[in-house]
mmCIF file of C-alpha atoms in Angstrom:
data_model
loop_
_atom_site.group_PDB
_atom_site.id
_atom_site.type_symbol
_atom_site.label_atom_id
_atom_site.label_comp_id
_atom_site.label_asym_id
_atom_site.label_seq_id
_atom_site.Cartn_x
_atom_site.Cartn_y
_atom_site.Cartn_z
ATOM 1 C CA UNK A 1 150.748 -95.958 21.781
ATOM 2 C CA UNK A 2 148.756 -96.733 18.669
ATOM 3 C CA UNK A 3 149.100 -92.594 17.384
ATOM 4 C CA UNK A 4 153.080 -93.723 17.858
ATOM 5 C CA UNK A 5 153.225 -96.658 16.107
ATOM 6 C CA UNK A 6 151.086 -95.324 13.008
ATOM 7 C CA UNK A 7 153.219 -92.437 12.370
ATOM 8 C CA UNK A 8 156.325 -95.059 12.537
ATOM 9 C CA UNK A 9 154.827 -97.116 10.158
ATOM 10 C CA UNK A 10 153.993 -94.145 8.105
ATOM 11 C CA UNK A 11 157.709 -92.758 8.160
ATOM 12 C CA UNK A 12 159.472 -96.576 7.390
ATOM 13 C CA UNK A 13 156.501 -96.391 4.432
ATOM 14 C CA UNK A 14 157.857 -92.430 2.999
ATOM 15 C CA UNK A 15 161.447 -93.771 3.704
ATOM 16 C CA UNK A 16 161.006 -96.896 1.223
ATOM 17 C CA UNK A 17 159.165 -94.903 -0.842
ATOM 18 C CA UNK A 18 162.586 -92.637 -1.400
ATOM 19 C CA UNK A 19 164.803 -95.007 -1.843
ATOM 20 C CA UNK A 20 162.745 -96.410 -4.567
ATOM 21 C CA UNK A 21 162.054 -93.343 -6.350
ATOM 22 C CA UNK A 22 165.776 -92.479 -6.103
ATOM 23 C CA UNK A 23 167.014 -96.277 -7.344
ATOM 24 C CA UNK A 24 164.698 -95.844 -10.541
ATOM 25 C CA UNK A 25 165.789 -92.494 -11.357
ATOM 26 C CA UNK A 26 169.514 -93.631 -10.651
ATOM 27 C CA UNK A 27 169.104 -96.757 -13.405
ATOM 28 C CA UNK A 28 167.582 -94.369 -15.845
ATOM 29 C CA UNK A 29 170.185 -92.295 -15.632
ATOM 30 C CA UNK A 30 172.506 -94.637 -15.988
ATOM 31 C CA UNK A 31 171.522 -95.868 -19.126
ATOM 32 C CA UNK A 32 171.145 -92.742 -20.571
ATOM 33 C CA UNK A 33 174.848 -92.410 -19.943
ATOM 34 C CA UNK A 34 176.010 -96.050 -21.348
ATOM 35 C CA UNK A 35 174.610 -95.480 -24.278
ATOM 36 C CA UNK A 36 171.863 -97.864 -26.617
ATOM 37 C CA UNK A 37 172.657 -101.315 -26.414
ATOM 38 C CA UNK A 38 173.097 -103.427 -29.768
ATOM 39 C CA UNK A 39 170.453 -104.255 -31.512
ATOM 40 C CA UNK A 40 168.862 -107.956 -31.115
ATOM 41 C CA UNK A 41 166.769 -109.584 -33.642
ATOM 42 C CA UNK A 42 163.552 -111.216 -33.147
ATOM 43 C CA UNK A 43 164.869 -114.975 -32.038
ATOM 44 C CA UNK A 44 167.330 -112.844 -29.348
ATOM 45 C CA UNK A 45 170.833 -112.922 -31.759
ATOM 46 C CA UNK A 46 172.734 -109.755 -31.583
ATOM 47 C CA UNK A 47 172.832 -107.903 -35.033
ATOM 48 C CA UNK A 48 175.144 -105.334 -36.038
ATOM 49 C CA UNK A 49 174.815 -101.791 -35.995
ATOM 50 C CA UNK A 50 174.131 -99.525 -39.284
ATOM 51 C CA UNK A 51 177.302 -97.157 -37.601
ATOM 52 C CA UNK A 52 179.712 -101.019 -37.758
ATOM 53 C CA UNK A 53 178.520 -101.688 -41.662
ATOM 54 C CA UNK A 54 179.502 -98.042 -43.145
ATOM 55 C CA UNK A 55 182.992 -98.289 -41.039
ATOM 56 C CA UNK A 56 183.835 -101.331 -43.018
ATOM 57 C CA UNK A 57 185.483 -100.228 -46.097
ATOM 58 C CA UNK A 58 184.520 -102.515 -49.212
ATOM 59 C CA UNK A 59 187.282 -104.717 -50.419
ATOM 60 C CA UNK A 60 188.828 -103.043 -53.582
ATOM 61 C CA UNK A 61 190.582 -106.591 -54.703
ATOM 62 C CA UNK A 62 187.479 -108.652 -53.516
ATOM 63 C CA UNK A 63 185.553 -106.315 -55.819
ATOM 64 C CA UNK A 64 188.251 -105.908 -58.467
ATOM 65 C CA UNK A 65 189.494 -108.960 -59.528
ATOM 66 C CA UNK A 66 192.206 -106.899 -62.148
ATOM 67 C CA UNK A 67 194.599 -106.113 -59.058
ATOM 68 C CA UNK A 68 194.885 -109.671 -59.027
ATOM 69 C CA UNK A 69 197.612 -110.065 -60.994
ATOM 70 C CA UNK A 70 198.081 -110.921 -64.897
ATOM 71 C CA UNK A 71 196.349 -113.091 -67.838
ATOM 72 C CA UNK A 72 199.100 -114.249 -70.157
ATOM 73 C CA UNK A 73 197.982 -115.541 -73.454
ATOM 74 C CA UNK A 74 200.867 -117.319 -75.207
ATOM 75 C CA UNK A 75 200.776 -118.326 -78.780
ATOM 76 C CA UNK A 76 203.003 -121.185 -79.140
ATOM 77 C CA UNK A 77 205.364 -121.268 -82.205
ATOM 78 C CA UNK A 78 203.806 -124.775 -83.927
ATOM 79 C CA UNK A 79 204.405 -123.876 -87.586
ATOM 80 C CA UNK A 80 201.348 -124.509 -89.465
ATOM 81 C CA UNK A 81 199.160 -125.180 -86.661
ATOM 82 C CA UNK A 82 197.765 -123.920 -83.381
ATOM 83 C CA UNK A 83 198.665 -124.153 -79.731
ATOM 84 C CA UNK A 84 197.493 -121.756 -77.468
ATOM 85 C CA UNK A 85 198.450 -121.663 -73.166
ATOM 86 C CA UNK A 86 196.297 -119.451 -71.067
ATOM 87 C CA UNK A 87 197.558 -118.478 -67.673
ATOM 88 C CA UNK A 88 194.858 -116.951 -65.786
ATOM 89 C CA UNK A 89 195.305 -114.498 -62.851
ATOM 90 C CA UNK A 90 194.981 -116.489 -59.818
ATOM 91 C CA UNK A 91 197.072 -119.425 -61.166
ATOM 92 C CA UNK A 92 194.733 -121.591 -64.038
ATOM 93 C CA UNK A 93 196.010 -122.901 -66.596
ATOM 94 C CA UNK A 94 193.804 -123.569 -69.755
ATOM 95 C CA UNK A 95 195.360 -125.086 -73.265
ATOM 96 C CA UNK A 96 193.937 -124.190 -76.600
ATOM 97 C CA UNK A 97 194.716 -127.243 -78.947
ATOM 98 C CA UNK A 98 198.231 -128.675 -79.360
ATOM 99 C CA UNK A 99 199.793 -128.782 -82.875
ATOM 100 C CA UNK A 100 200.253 -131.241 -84.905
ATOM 101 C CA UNK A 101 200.984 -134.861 -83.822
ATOM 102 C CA UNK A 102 204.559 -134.681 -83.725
ATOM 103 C CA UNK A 103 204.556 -131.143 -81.890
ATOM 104 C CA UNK A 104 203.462 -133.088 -78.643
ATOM 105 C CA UNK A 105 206.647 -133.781 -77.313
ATOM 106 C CA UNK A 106 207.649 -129.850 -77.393
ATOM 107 C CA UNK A 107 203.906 -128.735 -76.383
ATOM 108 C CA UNK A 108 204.499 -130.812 -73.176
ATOM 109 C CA UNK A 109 208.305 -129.460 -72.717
ATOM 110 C CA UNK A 110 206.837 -125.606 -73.260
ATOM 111 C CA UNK A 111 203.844 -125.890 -70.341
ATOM 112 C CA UNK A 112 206.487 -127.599 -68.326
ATOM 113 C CA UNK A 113 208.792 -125.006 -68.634
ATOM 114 C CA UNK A 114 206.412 -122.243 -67.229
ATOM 115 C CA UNK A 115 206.065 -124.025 -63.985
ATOM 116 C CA UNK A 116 202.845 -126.035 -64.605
ATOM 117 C CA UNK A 117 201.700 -129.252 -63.325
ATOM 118 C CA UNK A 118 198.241 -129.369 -64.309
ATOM 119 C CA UNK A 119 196.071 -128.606 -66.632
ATOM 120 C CA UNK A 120 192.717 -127.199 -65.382
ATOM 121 C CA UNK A 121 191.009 -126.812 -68.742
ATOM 122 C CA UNK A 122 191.766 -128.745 -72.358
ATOM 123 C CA UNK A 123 189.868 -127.356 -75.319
ATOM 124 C CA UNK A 124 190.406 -129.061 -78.697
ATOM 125 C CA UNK A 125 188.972 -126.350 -81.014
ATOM 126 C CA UNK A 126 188.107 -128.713 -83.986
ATOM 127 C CA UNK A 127 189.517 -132.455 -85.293
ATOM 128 C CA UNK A 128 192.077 -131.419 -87.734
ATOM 129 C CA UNK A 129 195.432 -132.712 -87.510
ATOM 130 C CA UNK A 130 197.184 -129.737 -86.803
ATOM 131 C CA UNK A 131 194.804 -128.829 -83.878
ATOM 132 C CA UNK A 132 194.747 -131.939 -82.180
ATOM 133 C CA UNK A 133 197.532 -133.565 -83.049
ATOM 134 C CA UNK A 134 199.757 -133.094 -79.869
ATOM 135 C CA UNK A 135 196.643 -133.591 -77.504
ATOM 136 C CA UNK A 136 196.956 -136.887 -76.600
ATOM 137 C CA UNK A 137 200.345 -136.336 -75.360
ATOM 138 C CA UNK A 138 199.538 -133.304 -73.589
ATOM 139 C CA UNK A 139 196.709 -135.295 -71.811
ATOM 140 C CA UNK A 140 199.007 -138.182 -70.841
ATOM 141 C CA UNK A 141 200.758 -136.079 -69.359
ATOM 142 C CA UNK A 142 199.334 -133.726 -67.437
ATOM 143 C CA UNK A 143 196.027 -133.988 -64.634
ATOM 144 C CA UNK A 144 193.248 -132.103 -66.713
ATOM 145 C CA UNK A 145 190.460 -131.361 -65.182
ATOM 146 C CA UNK A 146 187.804 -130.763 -68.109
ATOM 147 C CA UNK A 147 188.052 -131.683 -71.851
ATOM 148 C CA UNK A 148 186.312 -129.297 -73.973
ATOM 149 C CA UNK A 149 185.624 -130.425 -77.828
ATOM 150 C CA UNK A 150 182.467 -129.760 -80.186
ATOM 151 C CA UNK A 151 180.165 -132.485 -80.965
ATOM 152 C CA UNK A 152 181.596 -133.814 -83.779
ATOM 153 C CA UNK A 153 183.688 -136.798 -85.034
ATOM 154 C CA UNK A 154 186.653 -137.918 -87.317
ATOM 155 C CA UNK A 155 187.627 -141.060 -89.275
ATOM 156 C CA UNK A 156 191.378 -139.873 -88.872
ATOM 157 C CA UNK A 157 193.764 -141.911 -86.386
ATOM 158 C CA UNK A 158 194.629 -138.716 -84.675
ATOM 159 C CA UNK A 159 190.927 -137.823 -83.846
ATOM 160 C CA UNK A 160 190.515 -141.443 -82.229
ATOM 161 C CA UNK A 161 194.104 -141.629 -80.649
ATOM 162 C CA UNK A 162 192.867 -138.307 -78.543
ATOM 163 C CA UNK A 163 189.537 -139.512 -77.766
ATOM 164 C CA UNK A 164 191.285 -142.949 -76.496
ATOM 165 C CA UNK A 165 194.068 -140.860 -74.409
ATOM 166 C CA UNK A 166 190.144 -138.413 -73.060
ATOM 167 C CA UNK A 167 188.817 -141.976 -71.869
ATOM 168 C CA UNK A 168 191.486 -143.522 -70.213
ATOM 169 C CA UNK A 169 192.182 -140.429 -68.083
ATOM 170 C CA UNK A 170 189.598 -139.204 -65.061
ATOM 171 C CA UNK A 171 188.900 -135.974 -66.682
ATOM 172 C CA UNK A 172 185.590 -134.319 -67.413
ATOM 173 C CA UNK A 173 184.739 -134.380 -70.784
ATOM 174 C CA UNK A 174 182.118 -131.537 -71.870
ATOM 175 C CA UNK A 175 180.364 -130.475 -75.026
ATOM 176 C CA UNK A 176 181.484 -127.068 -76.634
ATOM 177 C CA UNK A 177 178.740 -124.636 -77.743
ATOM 178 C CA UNK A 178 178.121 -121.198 -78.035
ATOM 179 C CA UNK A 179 177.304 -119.753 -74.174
ATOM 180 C CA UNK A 180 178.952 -122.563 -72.704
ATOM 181 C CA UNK A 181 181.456 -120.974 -70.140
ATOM 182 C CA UNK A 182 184.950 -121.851 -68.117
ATOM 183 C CA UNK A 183 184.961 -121.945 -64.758
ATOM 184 C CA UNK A 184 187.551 -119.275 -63.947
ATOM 185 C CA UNK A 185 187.153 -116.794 -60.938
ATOM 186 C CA UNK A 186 188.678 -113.579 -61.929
ATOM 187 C CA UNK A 187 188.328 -113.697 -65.991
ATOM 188 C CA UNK A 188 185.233 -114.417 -68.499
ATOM 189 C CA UNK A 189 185.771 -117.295 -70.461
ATOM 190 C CA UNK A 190 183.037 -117.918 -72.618
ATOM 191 C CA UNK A 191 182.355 -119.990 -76.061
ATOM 192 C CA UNK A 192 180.564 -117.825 -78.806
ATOM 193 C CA UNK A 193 180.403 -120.790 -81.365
ATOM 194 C CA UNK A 194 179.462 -123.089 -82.975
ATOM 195 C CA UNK A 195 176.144 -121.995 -83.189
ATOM 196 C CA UNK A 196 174.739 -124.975 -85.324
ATOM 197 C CA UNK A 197 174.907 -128.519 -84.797
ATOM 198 C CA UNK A 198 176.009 -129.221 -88.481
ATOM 199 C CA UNK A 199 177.869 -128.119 -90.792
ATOM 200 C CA UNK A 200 179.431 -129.115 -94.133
ATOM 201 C CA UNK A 201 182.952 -127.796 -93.732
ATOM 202 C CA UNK A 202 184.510 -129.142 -90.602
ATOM 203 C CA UNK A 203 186.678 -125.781 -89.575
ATOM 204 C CA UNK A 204 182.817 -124.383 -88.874
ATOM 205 C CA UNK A 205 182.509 -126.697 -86.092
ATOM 206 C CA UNK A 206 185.518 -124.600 -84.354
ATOM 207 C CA UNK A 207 185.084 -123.391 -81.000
ATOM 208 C CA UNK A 208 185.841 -119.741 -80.244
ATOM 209 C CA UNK A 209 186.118 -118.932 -77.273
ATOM 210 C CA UNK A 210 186.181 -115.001 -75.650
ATOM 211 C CA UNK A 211 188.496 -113.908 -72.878
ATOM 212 C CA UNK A 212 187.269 -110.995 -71.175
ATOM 213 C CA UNK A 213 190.051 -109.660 -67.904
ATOM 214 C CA UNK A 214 188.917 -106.350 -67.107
ATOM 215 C CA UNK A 215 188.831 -103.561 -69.869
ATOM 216 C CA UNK A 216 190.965 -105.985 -72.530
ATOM 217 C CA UNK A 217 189.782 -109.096 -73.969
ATOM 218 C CA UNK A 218 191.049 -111.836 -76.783
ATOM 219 C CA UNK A 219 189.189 -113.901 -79.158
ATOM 220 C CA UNK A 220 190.259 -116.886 -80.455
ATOM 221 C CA UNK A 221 188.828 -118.354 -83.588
ATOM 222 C CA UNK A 222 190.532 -121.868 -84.163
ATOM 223 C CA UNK A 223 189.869 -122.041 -88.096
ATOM 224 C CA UNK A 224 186.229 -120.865 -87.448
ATOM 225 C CA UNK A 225 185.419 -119.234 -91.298
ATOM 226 C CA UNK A 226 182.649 -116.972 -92.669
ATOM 227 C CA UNK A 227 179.838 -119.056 -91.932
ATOM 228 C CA UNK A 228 180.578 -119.030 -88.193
ATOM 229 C CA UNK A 229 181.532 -115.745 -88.456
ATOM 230 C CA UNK A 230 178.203 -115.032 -89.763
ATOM 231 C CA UNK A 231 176.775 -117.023 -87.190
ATOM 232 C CA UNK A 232 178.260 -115.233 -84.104
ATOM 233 C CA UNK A 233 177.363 -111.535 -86.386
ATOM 234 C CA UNK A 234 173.799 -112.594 -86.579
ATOM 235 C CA UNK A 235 173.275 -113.475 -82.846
ATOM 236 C CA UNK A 236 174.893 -110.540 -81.925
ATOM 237 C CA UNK A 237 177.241 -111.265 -79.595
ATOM 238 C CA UNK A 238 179.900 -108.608 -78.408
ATOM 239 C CA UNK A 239 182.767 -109.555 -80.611
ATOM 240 C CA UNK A 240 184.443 -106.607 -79.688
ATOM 241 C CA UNK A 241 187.705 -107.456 -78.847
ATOM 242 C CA UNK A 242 191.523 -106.255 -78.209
ATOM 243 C CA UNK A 243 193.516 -108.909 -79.630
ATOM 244 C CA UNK A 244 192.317 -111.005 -82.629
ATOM 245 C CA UNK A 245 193.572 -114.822 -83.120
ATOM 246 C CA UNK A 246 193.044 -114.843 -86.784
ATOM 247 C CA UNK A 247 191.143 -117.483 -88.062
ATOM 248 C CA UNK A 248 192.847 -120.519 -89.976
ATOM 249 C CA UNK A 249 196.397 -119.051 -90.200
ATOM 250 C CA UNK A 250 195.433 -116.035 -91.894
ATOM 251 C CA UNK A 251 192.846 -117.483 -94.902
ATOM 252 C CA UNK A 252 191.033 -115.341 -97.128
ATOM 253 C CA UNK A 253 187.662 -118.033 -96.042
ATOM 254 C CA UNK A 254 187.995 -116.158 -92.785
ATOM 255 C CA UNK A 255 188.318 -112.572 -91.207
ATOM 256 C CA UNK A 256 185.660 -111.130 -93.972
ATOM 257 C CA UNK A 257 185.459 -107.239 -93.439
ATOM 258 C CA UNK A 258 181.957 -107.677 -91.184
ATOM 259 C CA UNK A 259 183.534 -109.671 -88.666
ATOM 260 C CA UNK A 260 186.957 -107.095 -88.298
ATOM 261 C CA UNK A 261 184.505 -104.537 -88.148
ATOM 262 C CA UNK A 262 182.575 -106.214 -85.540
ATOM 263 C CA UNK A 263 185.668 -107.268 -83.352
ATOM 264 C CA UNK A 264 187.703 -104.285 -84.299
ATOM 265 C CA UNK A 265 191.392 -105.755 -82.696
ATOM 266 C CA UNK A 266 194.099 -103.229 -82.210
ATOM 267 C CA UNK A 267 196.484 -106.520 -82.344
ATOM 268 C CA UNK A 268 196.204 -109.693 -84.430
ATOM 269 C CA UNK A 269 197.890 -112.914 -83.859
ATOM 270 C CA UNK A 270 198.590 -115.563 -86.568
ATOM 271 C CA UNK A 271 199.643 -118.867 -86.005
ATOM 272 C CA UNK A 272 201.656 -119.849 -89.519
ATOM 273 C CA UNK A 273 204.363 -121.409 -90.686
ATOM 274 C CA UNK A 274 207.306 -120.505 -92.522
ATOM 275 C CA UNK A 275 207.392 -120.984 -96.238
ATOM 276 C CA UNK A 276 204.251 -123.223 -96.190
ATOM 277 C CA UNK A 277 203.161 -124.067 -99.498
ATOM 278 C CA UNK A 278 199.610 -122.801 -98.952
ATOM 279 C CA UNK A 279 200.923 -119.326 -98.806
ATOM 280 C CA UNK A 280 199.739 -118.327 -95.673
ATOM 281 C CA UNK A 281 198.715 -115.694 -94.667
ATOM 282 C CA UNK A 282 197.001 -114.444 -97.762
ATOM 283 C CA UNK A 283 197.982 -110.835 -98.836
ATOM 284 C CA UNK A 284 194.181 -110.045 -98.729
ATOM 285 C CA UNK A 285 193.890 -110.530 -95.077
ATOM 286 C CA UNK A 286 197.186 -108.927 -94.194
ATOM 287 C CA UNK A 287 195.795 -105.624 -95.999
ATOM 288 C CA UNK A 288 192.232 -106.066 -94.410
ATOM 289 C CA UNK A 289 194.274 -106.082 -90.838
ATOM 290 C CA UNK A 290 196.334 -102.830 -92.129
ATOM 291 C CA UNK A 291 193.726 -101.115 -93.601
ATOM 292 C CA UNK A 292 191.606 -101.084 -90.209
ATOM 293 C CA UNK A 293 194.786 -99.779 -88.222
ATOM 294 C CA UNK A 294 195.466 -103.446 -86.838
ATOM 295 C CA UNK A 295 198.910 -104.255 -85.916
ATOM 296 C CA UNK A 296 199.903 -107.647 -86.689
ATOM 297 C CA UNK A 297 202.302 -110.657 -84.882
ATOM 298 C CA UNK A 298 203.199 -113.693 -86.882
ATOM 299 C CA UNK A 299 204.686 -116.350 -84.791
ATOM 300 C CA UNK A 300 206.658 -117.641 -88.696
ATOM 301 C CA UNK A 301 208.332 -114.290 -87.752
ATOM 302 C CA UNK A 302 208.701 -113.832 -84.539
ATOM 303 C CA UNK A 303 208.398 -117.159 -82.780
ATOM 304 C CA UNK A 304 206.676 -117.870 -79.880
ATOM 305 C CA UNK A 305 204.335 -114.892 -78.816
ATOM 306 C CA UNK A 306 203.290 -114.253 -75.635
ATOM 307 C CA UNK A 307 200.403 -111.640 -74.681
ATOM 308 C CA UNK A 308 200.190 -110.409 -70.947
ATOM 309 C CA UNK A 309 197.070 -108.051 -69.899
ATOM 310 C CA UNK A 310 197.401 -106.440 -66.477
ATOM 311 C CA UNK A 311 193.345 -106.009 -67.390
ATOM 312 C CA UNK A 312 194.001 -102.286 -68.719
ATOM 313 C CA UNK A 313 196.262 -103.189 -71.422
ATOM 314 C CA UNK A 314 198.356 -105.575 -73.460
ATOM 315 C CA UNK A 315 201.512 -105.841 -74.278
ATOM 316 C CA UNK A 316 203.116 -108.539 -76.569
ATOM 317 C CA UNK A 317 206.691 -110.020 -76.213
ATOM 318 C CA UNK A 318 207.965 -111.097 -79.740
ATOM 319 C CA UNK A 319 210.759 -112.807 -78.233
ATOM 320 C CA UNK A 320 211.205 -115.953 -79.912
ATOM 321 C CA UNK A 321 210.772 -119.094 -77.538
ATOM 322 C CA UNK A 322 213.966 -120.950 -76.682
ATOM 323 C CA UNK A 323 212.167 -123.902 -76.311
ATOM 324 C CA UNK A 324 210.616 -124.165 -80.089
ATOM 325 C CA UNK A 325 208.328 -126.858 -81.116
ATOM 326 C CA UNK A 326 208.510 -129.036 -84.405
ATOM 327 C CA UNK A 327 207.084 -127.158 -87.518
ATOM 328 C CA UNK A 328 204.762 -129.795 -89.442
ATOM 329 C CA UNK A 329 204.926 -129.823 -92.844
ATOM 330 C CA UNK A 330 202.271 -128.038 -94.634
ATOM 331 C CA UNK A 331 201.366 -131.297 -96.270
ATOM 332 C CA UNK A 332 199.806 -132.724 -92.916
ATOM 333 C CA UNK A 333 197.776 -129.443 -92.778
ATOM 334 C CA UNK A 334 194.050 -129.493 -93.690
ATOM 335 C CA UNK A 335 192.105 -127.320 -94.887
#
């Protein structure tokens, strides 16, 4: 009975034995058939797979910001003065000074009639009249979100009338210097002067500012003249640029043959008025422009200019605005 019962025991034993041999090599198999499983990090979270990264194609617009859409740069007929609207790609909207004083009115009517409701950047180049002028309308009428000005002052009623209009409103209010930068998402926006924190001639204080939207770019000069220019040469900035915004309407104290050189525009822009008694532009700067192959838009002649960059190139719509702001007189003018 005991022979029996040992070789029983023995054959349950073998018969175990099998069937856990055979379950082991079943679940090896079977993984070897379902394949790795994803790979886990050390605190047990699931990471993905080098195979799921290089199937994701990279995101051409994410990476491109120039199939965004279009800058427009418009050049706002103001006679002898400045006004400058920036439309950015993905919907910012950025003003450049705003004529003289009585140029408000139709500064205000113009950014209204492109659709805008706010402004998300104010820059007041320098404190001449027929820069700021039309600012402090602009600002009381429109949300801004930053005011931009250089660090310097003015005994004239307009300069304080625009700093009063700054301080009653919520908006930022920021210093301009060179490197200083906008805040846009799709477009470089930066300041490359002034460079010094005095100067004796108050157009030197101007803020230029570069716009850079994919392979084109703009710089505009307010009435920055050869010392700045000298200034931004010296510290060696990339000037180089495709549309020039001549410096202080086209005067021989600006635009010297270094700085064209250096920026080398295939289009110029100057803000002038008609018949103005300075006799602006001077013929000296109109044959610099020439000479170096540089075509040039006046908005005495053509009006209202408007420059749109699809961030390959730019084209420029001489079309004269129907909505035209006042021309000052040159007599309110300095400088």
């Amino acid at each position: 009975m005991c022979t029996v019962s040992f070789f029983k025991n023995k054959a349950r034993i073998k018969f175990w034995y099998i069937v856990l041999v055979s379950a082991f090599v079943v679940l090896i198999i079977g993984g070897a058939i379902a394949g790795p499983s994803s790979e886990t990090s050390k605190d047990n979270k699931p990471t993905e797979t080098k195979t799921a990264i290089q199937s994701s194609a990279p995101d051409k617009k994410v990476s491109s910001p120039v199939t965004n859409g279009t800058l427009k740069v418009h050049f706002i007929d103001v006679g002898q003065a400045d006004s400058i609207l920036i439309q950015s790609p993905s919907g910012k909207s950025i003003l450049i000074d705003g004529g003289d004083n009585e140029d408000g009115p139709s500064v205000v009517k113009y950014i209204k009639a492109q659709g805008i409701n706010k402004l998300d950047a104010v820059v007041a180049t320098h404190p001449h009249e027929d820069h700021i002028g039309g600012l402090d309308n602009v600002i009381k009428n429109f949300p801004v979100t930053s005011f931009y000005m250089p660090n310097v002052t003015s005994t004239e009623k307009t300069y304080s009338d625009l700093i009063k209009a700054v301080e009653s409103s919520s908006n930022a209010k920021l210093q301009v210097k060179s490197g200083v930068k906008l805040d846009l998402p799709d477009l470089t926006a930066k300041f490359l002067a002034p460079n010094s924190s005095s100067y004796k001639d108050m157009n030197n204080y101007s803020a230029v500012l570069k716009l850079t939207y994919g392979d084109t770019s703009f710089l505009l000069t307010g009435d920055a003249e050869n010392v700045s220019e000298a200034e931004m040469l010296k510290a060696g900035y990339n000037l180089k640029a495709t549309l020039l915004k001549v410096s202080q309407h086209g005067s021989n104290n600006s635009t010297t043959s270094a700085f064209l050189k250096a920026v080398s525009p295939e289009y110029a822009v100057i803000s002038v008025g008609k018949g103005n008694s300075y006799g602006l532009p001077v013929q000296q700067i109109l044959d610099r422009l020439s000479s170096a192959g540089v075509k040039i838009y006046r908005t005495d002649e053509v009006g209202t200019i408007i420059a749109t960059s699809d961030g390959k190139s730019i084209t420029l719509d001489k079309k004269a605005s129907s909505i035209k702001p006042h021309a000052p007189s040159a007599s309110s003018v300095n400088m």
